[in-house]
């Protein structure tokens, strides 16, 4: 596809692994940018189900959760007319390229990844090869589609750098084969913090339900969590380094309303924390209401969801096959003619 200047449109790729729940952290840090970018780029958004296998999954729950994530992609407004939405496991080239890229990645690069170190600590009884190899599969996801831009939260920056290193290494060893992708990280909201510990990232799989808010959560529960959000022992709403809880709430409210954090801080400066938290909660409820309603509707229509998934897989496979064929040719694998 081309844009109005007859230049080929650039490619955007991103994904989320179907573990835990999609939180407002995922929404603000990543998905909100996907929605903006899908209008001007050739975009692909994957359900990174193969990545989720790095931690043990109950098969029935896993299948249901992956479908639920897919419905949430659509419910937030990712438009299958504009973007390719699909399950990673439906396009076998992801694993195929991943193996090849493994042979261009050093073990030392993988063992120093922050996420690997964190997850190894959390899953000490299951430090499997997939956990170590996770960033190579992610590099394959991105490089398969000749991606220019990868919208993610700041925690994924290190993985993006590895994808760039692998691409450059391969391009230098042969000839330009992969586009070297750039991260796209928003200035504001690239890291939303836990409502219970404003110095820790809000995480999809946090076992404390009060720490995060799901994008399909019901209004009462959202309001309750914001009322309980941990702040500090002052009373003024101000943007200051020593007020991470308040800054986090301002970040969230700003993302929900489109108003700047500064103007919100001015508006709520002296209202007291109870009223401020109530207002933040309401802004989240209002923003998420149509998403939840659309999600509930879509979950009743599995046939439609499957048809979108099928079309997405076909379109993604077509693109992925081209890259894999090119890669195989370059490295000297015998072609079957
Ligand atoms: P988990 O806790 O299961 O590891 P997670 O909450 O870190 O999950 P991911 O699936 O790793 O979520 O992330 C999906 C996308 O959302 C990524 O682009 C990631 O950078 C972004 N993201 C995740 N958490 C946050 C957050 N708290 N703030 C901003 N962006 C986030
Ligand atoms: N590892 C990512 C999810 C992910 C991804 C990708 C993000 C899998 N493949 C490709 C961007 C591009 C995470 O957020 N945990």
GROMACS .gro file of N, CA and C and ligand atoms in nm, residues 13-17 48 51 88 115 134 138 141-142 150-152 155-156 159-160, ligand 2:
model
   75
   13UNK      N    1   0.466  -0.262   1.388
   13UNK     CA    2   0.436  -0.394   1.446
   13UNK      C    3   0.436  -0.385   1.597
   14UNK      N    4   0.339  -0.449   1.661
   14UNK     CA    5   0.347  -0.466   1.805
   14UNK      C    6   0.263  -0.586   1.849
   15UNK      N    7   0.281  -0.624   1.973
   15UNK     CA    8   0.205  -0.737   2.025
   15UNK      C    9   0.200  -0.735   2.177
   16UNK      N   10   0.111  -0.816   2.229
   16UNK     CA   11   0.101  -0.835   2.375
   16UNK      C   12   0.084  -0.984   2.399
   17UNK      N   13   0.151  -1.037   2.499
   17UNK     CA   14   0.132  -1.180   2.525
   17UNK      C   15   0.007  -1.200   2.611
   48UNK      N   16   0.066  -1.239   2.107
   48UNK     CA   17   0.192  -1.312   2.117
   48UNK      C   18   0.174  -1.437   2.203
   51UNK      N   19   0.485  -1.648   2.291
   51UNK     CA   20   0.563  -1.590   2.402
   51UNK      C   21   0.506  -1.631   2.538
   88UNK      N   22  -0.009  -1.494   1.668
   88UNK     CA   23   0.129  -1.528   1.628
   88UNK      C   24   0.141  -1.676   1.590
  115UNK      N   25   1.452  -0.856   3.170
  115UNK     CA   26   1.330  -0.935   3.187
  115UNK      C   27   1.364  -1.081   3.216
  134UNK      N   28   1.323  -1.572   2.454
  134UNK     CA   29   1.208  -1.482   2.434
  134UNK      C   30   1.238  -1.364   2.341
  138UNK      N   31   1.079  -1.246   1.970
  138UNK     CA   32   1.025  -1.110   1.952
  138UNK      C   33   1.094  -1.040   1.834
  141UNK      N   34   0.937  -1.174   1.525
  141UNK     CA   35   0.805  -1.110   1.502
  141UNK      C   36   0.823  -0.980   1.424
  142UNK      N   37   0.916  -0.902   1.471
  142UNK     CA   38   0.932  -0.767   1.417
  142UNK      C   39   0.999  -0.770   1.278
  150UNK      N   40   0.808   0.027   1.621
  150UNK     CA   41   0.749  -0.067   1.717
  150UNK      C   42   0.698   0.011   1.839
  151UNK      N   43   0.567   0.035   1.847
  151UNK     CA   44   0.513   0.108   1.962
  151UNK      C   45   0.501   0.017   2.085
  152UNK      N   46   0.578   0.047   2.187
  152UNK     CA   47   0.580  -0.032   2.311
  152UNK      C   48   0.600   0.060   2.431
  155UNK      N   49   0.950  -0.054   2.912
  155UNK     CA   50   1.012  -0.180   2.959
  155UNK      C   51   1.057  -0.270   2.844
  156UNK      N   52   1.009  -0.245   2.724
  156UNK     CA   53   1.046  -0.331   2.610
  156UNK      C   54   1.164  -0.275   2.529
  159UNK      N   55   1.459  -0.509   2.465
  159UNK     CA   56   1.431  -0.612   2.365
  159UNK      C   57   1.437  -0.555   2.223
  160UNK      N   58   1.393  -0.433   2.209
  160UNK     CA   59   1.400  -0.367   2.079
  160UNK      C   60   1.545  -0.349   2.035
  339LIG     N1   61   0.743  -0.899   2.457
  339LIG     C1   62   0.637  -0.806   2.437
  339LIG     C2   63   0.524  -0.859   2.356
  339LIG     C3   64   0.568  -0.878   2.217
  339LIG     C4   65   0.601  -0.774   2.124
  339LIG     C5   66   0.640  -0.840   2.005
  339LIG     C6   67   0.603  -0.636   2.133
  339LIG     C7   68   0.587  -0.996   2.152
  339LIG     N2   69   0.629  -0.973   2.026
  339LIG     C8   70   0.682  -0.768   1.894
  339LIG     C9   71   0.644  -0.566   2.021
  339LIG    C10   72   0.683  -0.630   1.904
  339LIG    C11   73   0.586  -0.763   2.571
  339LIG     O1   74   0.534  -0.659   2.578
  339LIG     N3   75   0.601  -0.841   2.672
   0.00000   0.00000   0.00000
